[in-house]
Amino acid sequence: MGIRIHDVAARAGVSVATASRALSGQRGVRAENREKVLAAARDLDYEPNSVAAALRSRTTHTVGMLVPRISNPFFATLVEAVERRLQLGQRSLLLTSSHYDPQAEQVQVRSLLDRRVDALVMIPCHRERSIGVMETAAARVPVVQLDLRVNGFAGTWVGVDSEAGIAEVVRHLGARGAGRLAFVGAEPTDSSSQERLDAYRRLAGDAVLLGDFSRDWGKEAAGRLLAAGTLPEGIVCGNDTIALGMLAEFARRGVRVPDDVRVTGFDDIPYAELGQPPLTTVRQPQEQMAAEAVRLLAAEDAPVQRIAIAPELVVRASG
């Protein structure tokens, strides 16, 4: 007859009801019991009848996730981290993208809700214009904002402490003798771009160039800094993609990094260590962020939380 949920419950030392709630990702299960059940299911190779379970519980064991752009390497690896965490609880992920368009974001969230997802992990595309869709979603299912958040929305958020990350970079560049700095980031339409810009201005001043979080903008910004005549001693980039674009343009124009100028990024995407030279950057702990987000989705009647996780400075050759 194969392995049944009764076998999983017995192996974990819990009731069948507790095992069922743990495997379906429902609330009301203590963390230690949930881990016991998941471990027992893995050990026994238990495969639940998801169709029958959904009919009984009126849940789909599916979580929706919305990101601004799937092609962004940072978002892509964060999605993978969330999916791995959900799979541990026998849940599936439905993924969609807003393309940084608040109207498209509304359409995609409605689509996810129409598919009866049990919860949503949302990376909102705009720090102000996404509030309506956040409120609509939160009225129907549990919602956790991940990485980015919306101003004025009283909802749970998990992300990195951007100010601490920028402070680490500024201190590091100062210790390496880079006193004259410039910040190259994105227009502050989302919370991360705003927080990193604000942190830099508080710590280092107003030498700022703003565009978007793209490699092309990094190249263009490098050209603008060169056209200004005197390069800064250090450049703090708002993300790794911008920094990698700058490294490519500096290399094309014969600028030596870090001898002529030091360049740093933010995120530590998989391509960061492949830069020429390898990129000094601020690592966002994506596995920890994903684990916290998934945990909070299952936390029964938990109060609204704002969890800012400490980033890590990763020193490589560029800075």
mmCIF file of C-alpha atoms in Angstrom:
data_model
loop_
_atom_site.group_PDB
_atom_site.id
_atom_site.type_symbol
_atom_site.label_atom_id
_atom_site.label_comp_id
_atom_site.label_asym_id
_atom_site.label_seq_id
_atom_site.Cartn_x
_atom_site.Cartn_y
_atom_site.Cartn_z
ATOM 1 C CA MET A 1 0.000 0.000 0.000
ATOM 2 C CA GLY A 2 3.044 2.295 0.270
ATOM 3 C CA ILE A 3 3.869 4.818 2.929
ATOM 4 C CA ARG A 4 0.854 6.553 4.494
ATOM 5 C CA ILE A 5 0.604 9.685 6.568
ATOM 6 C CA HIS A 6 -0.005 7.454 9.609
ATOM 7 C CA ASP A 7 3.499 6.053 9.095
ATOM 8 C CA VAL A 8 4.982 9.553 8.927
ATOM 9 C CA ALA A 9 3.147 10.593 12.097
ATOM 10 C CA ALA A 10 4.363 7.497 13.943
ATOM 11 C CA ARG A 11 7.940 8.050 12.803
ATOM 12 C CA ALA A 12 7.831 11.692 13.938
ATOM 13 C CA GLY A 13 6.076 10.901 17.217
ATOM 14 C CA VAL A 14 3.132 13.230 16.564
ATOM 15 C CA SER A 15 -0.565 12.857 15.839
ATOM 16 C CA VAL A 16 -1.856 12.270 12.320
ATOM 17 C CA ALA A 17 -3.563 15.690 12.451
ATOM 18 C CA THR A 18 -0.291 17.404 13.335
ATOM 19 C CA ALA A 19 1.542 15.542 10.582
ATOM 20 C CA SER A 20 -1.113 16.543 8.069
ATOM 21 C CA ARG A 21 -0.959 20.230 9.041
ATOM 22 C CA ALA A 22 2.840 20.216 8.942
ATOM 23 C CA LEU A 23 3.023 18.611 5.505
ATOM 24 C CA SER A 24 0.434 20.963 4.056
ATOM 25 C CA GLY A 25 2.165 24.057 5.468
ATOM 26 C CA GLN A 26 -0.793 25.032 7.629
ATOM 27 C CA ARG A 27 -0.418 27.176 10.704
ATOM 28 C CA GLY A 28 -0.633 26.024 14.291
ATOM 29 C CA VAL A 29 2.269 23.548 14.268
ATOM 30 C CA ARG A 30 5.229 24.089 16.573
ATOM 31 C CA ALA A 31 8.504 24.538 14.713
ATOM 32 C CA GLU A 32 10.115 21.477 16.354
ATOM 33 C CA ASN A 33 7.175 19.251 15.386
ATOM 34 C CA ARG A 34 7.154 20.600 11.833
ATOM 35 C CA GLU A 35 10.845 19.727 11.460
ATOM 36 C CA LYS A 36 10.262 16.217 12.873
ATOM 37 C CA VAL A 37 7.442 15.593 10.410
ATOM 38 C CA LEU A 38 9.380 16.903 7.407
ATOM 39 C CA ALA A 39 12.396 14.796 8.369
ATOM 40 C CA ALA A 40 10.221 11.689 8.750
ATOM 41 C CA ALA A 41 8.596 12.303 5.360
ATOM 42 C CA ARG A 42 12.005 12.595 3.717
ATOM 43 C CA ASP A 43 13.322 9.468 5.450
ATOM 44 C CA LEU A 44 10.280 7.429 4.404
ATOM 45 C CA ASP A 45 10.030 8.883 0.871
ATOM 46 C CA TYR A 46 6.440 9.813 1.620
ATOM 47 C CA GLU A 47 4.508 11.132 -1.392
ATOM 48 C CA PRO A 48 1.158 12.671 -0.415
ATOM 49 C CA ASN A 49 -1.913 12.497 -2.582
ATOM 50 C CA SER A 50 -1.999 16.228 -3.245
ATOM 51 C CA VAL A 51 -5.340 16.199 -5.088
ATOM 52 C CA ALA A 52 -7.190 14.419 -2.305
ATOM 53 C CA ALA A 53 -5.516 16.575 0.325
ATOM 54 C CA ALA A 54 -6.528 19.761 -1.457
ATOM 55 C CA LEU A 55 -10.148 18.631 -1.665
ATOM 56 C CA ARG A 56 -10.206 17.852 2.057
ATOM 57 C CA SER A 57 -8.446 20.975 3.283
ATOM 58 C CA ARG A 58 -9.559 23.449 0.584
ATOM 59 C CA THR A 59 -5.926 24.428 0.149
ATOM 60 C CA THR A 60 -3.728 24.038 -2.917
ATOM 61 C CA HIS A 61 -0.373 23.702 -1.096
ATOM 62 C CA THR A 62 0.835 26.344 -3.525
ATOM 63 C CA VAL A 63 2.474 29.688 -2.776
ATOM 64 C CA GLY A 64 2.553 32.473 -5.344
ATOM 65 C CA MET A 65 5.645 34.606 -5.786
ATOM 66 C CA LEU A 66 5.868 37.905 -7.634
ATOM 67 C CA VAL A 67 9.209 39.478 -8.599
ATOM 68 C CA PRO A 68 9.961 42.675 -10.543
ATOM 69 C CA ARG A 69 12.073 40.904 -13.168
ATOM 70 C CA ILE A 70 12.876 37.198 -13.412
ATOM 71 C CA SER A 71 15.969 37.852 -15.550
ATOM 72 C CA ASN A 72 17.618 39.820 -12.732
ATOM 73 C CA PRO A 73 20.244 37.402 -11.339
ATOM 74 C CA PHE A 74 19.577 38.449 -7.748
ATOM 75 C CA PHE A 75 15.843 37.798 -8.012
ATOM 76 C CA ALA A 76 16.428 34.519 -9.870
ATOM 77 C CA THR A 77 18.603 33.081 -7.109
ATOM 78 C CA LEU A 78 16.210 34.370 -4.439
ATOM 79 C CA VAL A 79 13.321 32.582 -6.178
ATOM 80 C CA GLU A 80 15.313 29.345 -6.142
ATOM 81 C CA ALA A 81 15.988 29.756 -2.425
ATOM 82 C CA VAL A 82 12.284 30.280 -1.675
ATOM 83 C CA GLU A 83 11.310 27.291 -3.827
ATOM 84 C CA ARG A 84 13.751 25.024 -2.004
ATOM 85 C CA ARG A 85 12.268 26.046 1.340
ATOM 86 C CA LEU A 86 8.717 25.469 0.141
ATOM 87 C CA GLN A 87 9.576 22.021 -1.195
ATOM 88 C CA LEU A 88 10.715 20.999 2.285
ATOM 89 C CA GLY A 89 7.121 21.556 3.365
ATOM 90 C CA GLN A 90 5.639 19.736 0.346
ATOM 91 C CA ARG A 91 4.497 23.004 -1.208
ATOM 92 C CA SER A 92 4.838 24.251 -4.777
ATOM 93 C CA LEU A 93 5.689 27.671 -6.156
ATOM 94 C CA LEU A 94 3.833 29.661 -8.811
ATOM 95 C CA LEU A 95 6.098 32.424 -10.136
ATOM 96 C CA THR A 96 5.282 35.562 -12.095
ATOM 97 C CA SER A 97 6.895 38.918 -12.888
ATOM 98 C CA SER A 98 5.696 42.522 -12.881
ATOM 99 C CA HIS A 99 8.445 43.863 -15.194
ATOM 100 C CA TYR A 100 8.626 46.881 -12.848
ATOM 101 C CA ASP A 101 5.127 47.901 -13.994
ATOM 102 C CA PRO A 102 2.605 48.510 -11.167
ATOM 103 C CA GLN A 103 -0.334 47.887 -13.511
ATOM 104 C CA ALA A 104 1.108 44.568 -14.672
ATOM 105 C CA GLU A 105 1.769 43.784 -11.012
ATOM 106 C CA GLN A 106 -1.943 44.132 -10.242
ATOM 107 C CA VAL A 107 -2.905 41.837 -13.108
ATOM 108 C CA GLN A 108 -0.385 39.172 -12.090
ATOM 109 C CA VAL A 109 -1.439 39.197 -8.440
ATOM 110 C CA ARG A 110 -5.094 38.800 -9.402
ATOM 111 C CA SER A 111 -4.080 35.847 -11.574
ATOM 112 C CA LEU A 112 -2.241 34.201 -8.672
ATOM 113 C CA LEU A 113 -5.206 34.752 -6.350
ATOM 114 C CA ASP A 114 -7.575 33.326 -8.958
ATOM 115 C CA ARG A 115 -5.439 30.189 -8.937
ATOM 116 C CA ARG A 116 -6.201 29.957 -5.208
ATOM 117 C CA VAL A 117 -2.645 30.141 -3.916
ATOM 118 C CA ASP A 118 -2.496 29.710 -0.153
ATOM 119 C CA ALA A 119 -0.122 32.644 0.381
ATOM 120 C CA LEU A 120 2.037 35.161 -1.457
ATOM 121 C CA VAL A 121 5.702 36.091 -1.315
ATOM 122 C CA MET A 122 5.914 39.494 -2.949
ATOM 123 C CA ILE A 123 8.823 41.629 -4.101
ATOM 124 C CA PRO A 124 6.862 44.803 -4.882
ATOM 125 C CA CYS A 125 8.108 46.808 -7.844
ATOM 126 C CA HIS A 126 7.392 50.315 -6.507
ATOM 127 C CA ARG A 127 7.759 51.666 -2.984
ATOM 128 C CA GLU A 128 4.588 53.798 -3.308
ATOM 129 C CA ARG A 129 2.479 52.706 -6.278
ATOM 130 C CA SER A 130 2.379 49.043 -5.198
ATOM 131 C CA ILE A 131 0.373 49.738 -2.028
ATOM 132 C CA GLY A 132 -3.032 49.016 -3.606
ATOM 133 C CA VAL A 133 -2.090 45.566 -4.842
ATOM 134 C CA MET A 134 -0.453 44.743 -1.516
ATOM 135 C CA GLU A 135 -3.620 45.625 0.378
ATOM 136 C CA THR A 136 -5.764 43.616 -2.049
ATOM 137 C CA ALA A 137 -3.567 40.541 -1.666
ATOM 138 C CA ALA A 138 -3.279 40.788 2.113
ATOM 139 C CA ALA A 139 -7.067 40.907 2.457
ATOM 140 C CA ARG A 140 -7.301 37.407 0.947
ATOM 141 C CA VAL A 141 -4.160 35.432 1.855
ATOM 142 C CA PRO A 142 -1.083 35.706 4.087
ATOM 143 C CA VAL A 143 1.529 37.940 2.442
ATOM 144 C CA VAL A 144 5.220 38.450 3.144
ATOM 145 C CA GLN A 145 7.204 41.206 1.439
ATOM 146 C CA LEU A 146 10.664 39.943 0.562
ATOM 147 C CA ASP A 147 13.689 42.156 -0.171
ATOM 148 C CA LEU A 148 11.611 45.200 -1.194
ATOM 149 C CA ARG A 149 8.742 46.790 0.708
ATOM 150 C CA VAL A 150 5.978 49.341 0.213
ATOM 151 C CA ASN A 151 5.779 52.646 2.085
ATOM 152 C CA GLY A 152 2.690 52.880 4.263
ATOM 153 C CA PHE A 153 1.775 49.191 4.044
ATOM 154 C CA ALA A 154 1.543 47.630 7.498
ATOM 155 C CA GLY A 155 2.698 44.178 6.466
ATOM 156 C CA THR A 156 5.458 41.755 7.293
ATOM 157 C CA TRP A 157 8.799 42.255 5.541
ATOM 158 C CA VAL A 158 12.031 40.296 5.370
ATOM 159 C CA GLY A 159 15.121 41.787 3.778
ATOM 160 C CA VAL A 160 18.661 42.981 4.274
ATOM 161 C CA ASP A 161 19.871 45.962 6.270
ATOM 162 C CA SER A 162 20.878 48.133 3.310
ATOM 163 C CA GLU A 163 22.216 50.957 5.466
ATOM 164 C CA ALA A 164 24.560 48.569 7.262
ATOM 165 C CA GLY A 165 25.774 47.220 3.920
ATOM 166 C CA ILE A 166 26.538 50.667 2.506
ATOM 167 C CA ALA A 167 28.270 51.616 5.758
ATOM 168 C CA GLU A 168 30.496 48.527 5.479
ATOM 169 C CA VAL A 169 31.502 49.470 1.938
ATOM 170 C CA VAL A 170 32.235 53.103 2.808
ATOM 171 C CA ARG A 171 34.373 52.088 5.799
ATOM 172 C CA HIS A 172 36.205 49.505 3.718
ATOM 173 C CA LEU A 173 37.014 51.956 0.921
ATOM 174 C CA GLY A 174 38.178 54.538 3.457
ATOM 175 C CA ALA A 175 40.497 51.974 5.041
ATOM 176 C CA ARG A 176 41.961 51.313 1.580
ATOM 177 C CA GLY A 177 42.737 55.000 1.120
ATOM 178 C CA ALA A 178 39.746 55.907 -1.051
ATOM 179 C CA GLY A 179 38.568 59.191 0.389
ATOM 180 C CA ARG A 180 36.824 60.736 -2.629
ATOM 181 C CA LEU A 181 33.805 58.570 -3.380
ATOM 182 C CA ALA A 182 30.894 58.538 -5.790
ATOM 183 C CA PHE A 183 27.647 56.592 -5.678
ATOM 184 C CA VAL A 184 26.193 55.056 -8.855
ATOM 185 C CA GLY A 185 22.713 53.682 -8.284
ATOM 186 C CA ALA A 186 19.140 53.571 -9.531
ATOM 187 C CA GLU A 187 16.388 56.160 -9.358
ATOM 188 C CA PRO A 188 14.714 55.523 -5.989
ATOM 189 C CA THR A 189 11.452 53.960 -7.176
ATOM 190 C CA ASP A 190 11.825 50.891 -4.961
ATOM 191 C CA SER A 191 12.754 50.653 -1.300
ATOM 192 C CA SER A 192 16.255 49.237 -1.775
ATOM 193 C CA SER A 193 17.373 51.926 -4.210
ATOM 194 C CA GLN A 194 16.021 54.595 -1.850
ATOM 195 C CA GLU A 195 17.637 53.107 1.273
ATOM 196 C CA ARG A 196 21.043 52.648 -0.362
ATOM 197 C CA LEU A 197 20.984 56.173 -1.781
ATOM 198 C CA ASP A 198 19.946 57.668 1.572
ATOM 199 C CA ALA A 199 22.599 55.694 3.438
ATOM 200 C CA TYR A 200 25.332 56.830 1.061
ATOM 201 C CA ARG A 201 24.309 60.468 1.318
ATOM 202 C CA ARG A 202 24.325 60.327 5.122
ATOM 203 C CA LEU A 203 27.741 58.685 5.209
ATOM 204 C CA ALA A 204 29.682 60.065 2.260
ATOM 205 C CA GLY A 205 28.011 63.040 0.582
ATOM 206 C CA ASP A 206 26.212 64.021 -2.606
ATOM 207 C CA ALA A 207 28.454 62.775 -5.443
ATOM 208 C CA VAL A 208 25.661 60.694 -6.994
ATOM 209 C CA LEU A 209 24.708 59.370 -10.436
ATOM 210 C CA LEU A 210 21.289 57.693 -10.792
ATOM 211 C CA GLY A 211 19.906 55.529 -13.580
ATOM 212 C CA ASP A 212 18.618 51.974 -13.220
ATOM 213 C CA PHE A 213 19.838 48.592 -11.984
ATOM 214 C CA SER A 214 21.364 47.528 -15.299
ATOM 215 C CA ARG A 215 24.734 46.718 -16.824
ATOM 216 C CA ASP A 216 24.134 49.276 -19.572
ATOM 217 C CA TRP A 217 23.662 52.013 -16.979
ATOM 218 C CA GLY A 218 26.895 50.959 -15.317
ATOM 219 C CA LYS A 219 28.716 51.389 -18.615
ATOM 220 C CA GLU A 220 27.110 54.772 -19.237
ATOM 221 C CA ALA A 221 27.915 55.973 -15.729
ATOM 222 C CA ALA A 222 31.556 54.945 -16.138
ATOM 223 C CA GLY A 223 31.689 57.064 -19.297
ATOM 224 C CA ARG A 224 30.178 60.039 -17.489
ATOM 225 C CA LEU A 225 32.694 59.821 -14.668
ATOM 226 C CA LEU A 226 35.560 59.665 -17.156
ATOM 227 C CA ALA A 227 34.170 62.630 -19.101
ATOM 228 C CA ALA A 228 34.120 64.671 -15.879
ATOM 229 C CA GLY A 229 37.919 64.637 -15.958
ATOM 230 C CA THR A 230 38.937 63.261 -12.565
ATOM 231 C CA LEU A 231 37.802 59.883 -11.369
ATOM 232 C CA PRO A 232 36.817 59.421 -7.738
ATOM 233 C CA GLU A 233 39.059 57.143 -5.707
ATOM 234 C CA GLY A 234 36.198 54.756 -4.981
ATOM 235 C CA ILE A 235 32.787 54.033 -6.531
ATOM 236 C CA VAL A 236 29.933 52.593 -4.486
ATOM 237 C CA CYS A 237 27.455 50.902 -6.839
ATOM 238 C CA GLY A 238 23.834 50.287 -5.921
ATOM 239 C CA ASN A 239 23.991 46.691 -7.125
ATOM 240 C CA ASP A 240 26.351 44.209 -8.754
ATOM 241 C CA THR A 241 24.880 44.550 -12.237
ATOM 242 C CA ILE A 242 25.751 48.249 -12.322
ATOM 243 C CA ALA A 243 29.230 47.501 -10.970
ATOM 244 C CA LEU A 244 29.897 44.795 -13.569
ATOM 245 C CA GLY A 245 28.907 47.216 -16.325
ATOM 246 C CA MET A 246 31.352 49.774 -14.933
ATOM 247 C CA LEU A 247 34.163 47.211 -14.763
ATOM 248 C CA ALA A 248 33.572 46.276 -18.410
ATOM 249 C CA GLU A 249 33.629 49.914 -19.574
ATOM 250 C CA PHE A 250 36.703 50.789 -17.514
ATOM 251 C CA ALA A 251 38.525 47.779 -18.954
ATOM 252 C CA ARG A 252 37.562 48.837 -22.482
ATOM 253 C CA ARG A 253 38.954 52.324 -21.884
ATOM 254 C CA GLY A 254 42.167 51.187 -20.219
ATOM 255 C CA VAL A 255 41.245 52.254 -16.659
ATOM 256 C CA ARG A 256 42.918 49.982 -14.115
ATOM 257 C CA VAL A 257 40.758 48.684 -11.270
ATOM 258 C CA PRO A 258 41.640 48.939 -8.400
ATOM 259 C CA ASP A 259 44.831 50.925 -9.159
ATOM 260 C CA ASP A 260 43.085 53.912 -10.779
ATOM 261 C CA VAL A 261 39.720 53.551 -9.038
ATOM 262 C CA ARG A 262 38.120 51.073 -6.640
ATOM 263 C CA VAL A 263 34.675 49.687 -7.499
ATOM 264 C CA THR A 264 32.195 47.919 -5.202
ATOM 265 C CA GLY A 265 28.785 46.328 -5.717
ATOM 266 C CA PHE A 266 25.821 45.138 -3.669
ATOM 267 C CA ASP A 267 24.055 41.705 -3.687
ATOM 268 C CA ASP A 268 26.848 39.201 -4.510
ATOM 269 C CA ILE A 269 25.097 37.671 -7.508
ATOM 270 C CA PRO A 270 26.684 34.518 -8.987
ATOM 271 C CA TYR A 271 28.519 36.582 -11.634
ATOM 272 C CA ALA A 272 30.207 38.901 -9.118
ATOM 273 C CA GLU A 273 33.301 36.756 -8.615
ATOM 274 C CA LEU A 274 33.636 36.386 -12.406
ATOM 275 C CA GLY A 275 34.129 40.119 -12.923
ATOM 276 C CA GLN A 276 37.383 41.454 -14.307
ATOM 277 C CA PRO A 277 38.669 41.912 -11.664
ATOM 278 C CA PRO A 278 36.451 39.918 -9.258
ATOM 279 C CA LEU A 279 33.979 42.253 -7.595
ATOM 280 C CA THR A 280 34.120 43.402 -3.977
ATOM 281 C CA THR A 281 30.491 43.500 -2.897
ATOM 282 C CA VAL A 282 27.909 43.259 -0.136
ATOM 283 C CA ARG A 283 26.422 39.782 0.116
ATOM 284 C CA GLN A 284 22.714 39.471 0.811
ATOM 285 C CA PRO A 285 22.079 36.200 2.743
ATOM 286 C CA GLN A 286 19.443 34.886 0.363
ATOM 287 C CA GLU A 287 18.985 31.455 1.938
ATOM 288 C CA GLN A 288 18.346 33.052 5.325
ATOM 289 C CA MET A 289 15.978 35.611 3.786
ATOM 290 C CA ALA A 290 14.028 32.852 2.041
ATOM 291 C CA ALA A 291 13.864 30.723 5.189
ATOM 292 C CA GLU A 292 12.503 33.627 7.241
ATOM 293 C CA ALA A 293 9.910 34.521 4.604
ATOM 294 C CA VAL A 294 8.588 30.963 4.335
ATOM 295 C CA ARG A 295 8.587 30.570 8.121
ATOM 296 C CA LEU A 296 6.540 33.734 8.563
ATOM 297 C CA LEU A 297 3.968 32.592 6.011
ATOM 298 C CA ALA A 298 3.196 29.627 8.254
ATOM 299 C CA ALA A 299 3.301 31.511 11.574
ATOM 300 C CA GLU A 300 -0.215 31.437 13.009
ATOM 301 C CA ASP A 301 -1.596 34.831 14.081
ATOM 302 C CA ALA A 302 1.923 36.266 14.173
ATOM 303 C CA PRO A 303 2.165 40.062 14.598
ATOM 304 C CA VAL A 304 3.517 42.162 11.748
ATOM 305 C CA GLN A 305 7.289 41.868 11.703
ATOM 306 C CA ARG A 306 10.124 43.764 10.013
ATOM 307 C CA ILE A 307 13.194 41.551 9.861
ATOM 308 C CA ALA A 308 16.358 43.259 8.598
ATOM 309 C CA ILE A 309 19.135 40.685 8.239
ATOM 310 C CA ALA A 310 22.760 41.794 8.512
ATOM 311 C CA PRO A 311 24.649 41.643 5.187
ATOM 312 C CA GLU A 312 28.278 40.533 4.739
ATOM 313 C CA LEU A 313 31.076 42.404 2.998
ATOM 314 C CA VAL A 314 32.871 40.144 0.519
ATOM 315 C CA VAL A 315 36.289 41.570 -0.343
ATOM 316 C CA ARG A 316 37.684 40.692 -3.762
ATOM 317 C CA ALA A 317 40.131 42.378 -6.123
ATOM 318 C CA SER A 318 38.046 45.287 -7.448
ATOM 319 C CA GLY A 319 37.901 47.210 -4.200
#
